[in-house]
PDB file of C-alpha atoms in Angstrom:
ATOM      1  CA  UNK A   1     -32.856 -39.846-133.219  1.00  0.00           C
ATOM      2  CA  UNK A   2     -35.963 -38.058-134.460  1.00  0.00           C
ATOM      3  CA  UNK A   3     -38.183 -38.641-137.456  1.00  0.00           C
ATOM      4  CA  UNK A   4     -41.321 -36.807-138.611  1.00  0.00           C
ATOM      5  CA  UNK A   5     -44.543 -38.629-137.712  1.00  0.00           C
ATOM      6  CA  UNK A   6     -45.284 -39.593-141.312  1.00  0.00           C
ATOM      7  CA  UNK A   7     -45.879 -43.045-142.744  1.00  0.00           C
ATOM      8  CA  UNK A   8     -43.275 -42.324-145.440  1.00  0.00           C
ATOM      9  CA  UNK A   9     -40.662 -42.290-142.678  1.00  0.00           C
ATOM     10  CA  UNK A  10     -41.104 -45.970-141.784  1.00  0.00           C
ATOM     11  CA  UNK A  11     -38.352 -47.148-144.155  1.00  0.00           C
ATOM     12  CA  UNK A  12     -35.765 -44.652-142.827  1.00  0.00           C
ATOM     13  CA  UNK A  13     -36.759 -45.553-139.253  1.00  0.00           C
ATOM     14  CA  UNK A  14     -36.277 -49.261-139.969  1.00  0.00           C
ATOM     15  CA  UNK A  15     -32.920 -48.628-141.652  1.00  0.00           C
ATOM     16  CA  UNK A  16     -31.631 -46.532-138.753  1.00  0.00           C
ATOM     17  CA  UNK A  17     -32.963 -48.976-136.180  1.00  0.00           C
ATOM     18  CA  UNK A  18     -31.448 -51.976-137.987  1.00  0.00           C
ATOM     19  CA  UNK A  19     -28.042 -50.272-137.995  1.00  0.00           C
ATOM     20  CA  UNK A  20     -28.270 -49.463-134.293  1.00  0.00           C
ATOM     21  CA  UNK A  21     -29.393 -52.990-133.387  1.00  0.00           C
ATOM     22  CA  UNK A  22     -26.502 -54.440-135.412  1.00  0.00           C
ATOM     23  CA  UNK A  23     -24.043 -52.199-133.575  1.00  0.00           C
ATOM     24  CA  UNK A  24     -25.550 -53.410-130.279  1.00  0.00           C
ATOM     25  CA  UNK A  25     -24.653 -56.957-131.276  1.00  0.00           C
ATOM     26  CA  UNK A  26     -28.143 -58.455-131.480  1.00  0.00           C
ATOM     27  CA  UNK A  27     -28.495 -61.613-133.541  1.00  0.00           C
ATOM     28  CA  UNK A  28     -30.365 -61.389-136.876  1.00  0.00           C
ATOM     29  CA  UNK A  29     -33.420 -63.225-135.536  1.00  0.00           C
ATOM     30  CA  UNK A  30     -33.859 -60.773-132.664  1.00  0.00           C
ATOM     31  CA  UNK A  31     -33.266 -57.805-134.966  1.00  0.00           C
ATOM     32  CA  UNK A  32     -36.047 -59.016-137.246  1.00  0.00           C
ATOM     33  CA  UNK A  33     -38.422 -59.441-134.305  1.00  0.00           C
ATOM     34  CA  UNK A  34     -37.714 -55.914-133.076  1.00  0.00           C
ATOM     35  CA  UNK A  35     -38.160 -54.460-136.564  1.00  0.00           C
ATOM     36  CA  UNK A  36     -41.507 -56.226-136.975  1.00  0.00           C
ATOM     37  CA  UNK A  37     -42.704 -54.990-133.574  1.00  0.00           C
ATOM     38  CA  UNK A  38     -41.633 -51.412-134.295  1.00  0.00           C
ATOM     39  CA  UNK A  39     -43.228 -51.541-137.740  1.00  0.00           C
ATOM     40  CA  UNK A  40     -46.507 -52.745-136.256  1.00  0.00           C
ATOM     41  CA  UNK A  41     -46.400 -50.061-133.555  1.00  0.00           C
ATOM     42  CA  UNK A  42     -45.750 -47.318-136.111  1.00  0.00           C
ATOM     43  CA  UNK A  43     -48.474 -48.647-138.400  1.00  0.00           C
ATOM     44  CA  UNK A  44     -50.936 -48.746-135.509  1.00  0.00           C
ATOM     45  CA  UNK A  45     -50.074 -45.198-134.534  1.00  0.00           C
ATOM     46  CA  UNK A  46     -50.688 -43.896-138.063  1.00  0.00           C
ATOM     47  CA  UNK A  47     -54.097 -45.577-138.314  1.00  0.00           C
ATOM     48  CA  UNK A  48     -55.479 -43.932-135.171  1.00  0.00           C
TER      49      UNK A  48
END
């Protein structure tokens, strides 16, 4: 999976990641934690 390094891509990244995590069988609580962590990492990357 590849996405351009643009802040506008965060929503598509989250959508794709959520789908993948669901297919992996993670519970909703864990999925939310992963999505928050990835969102924070992407946000941090775009601020530097």
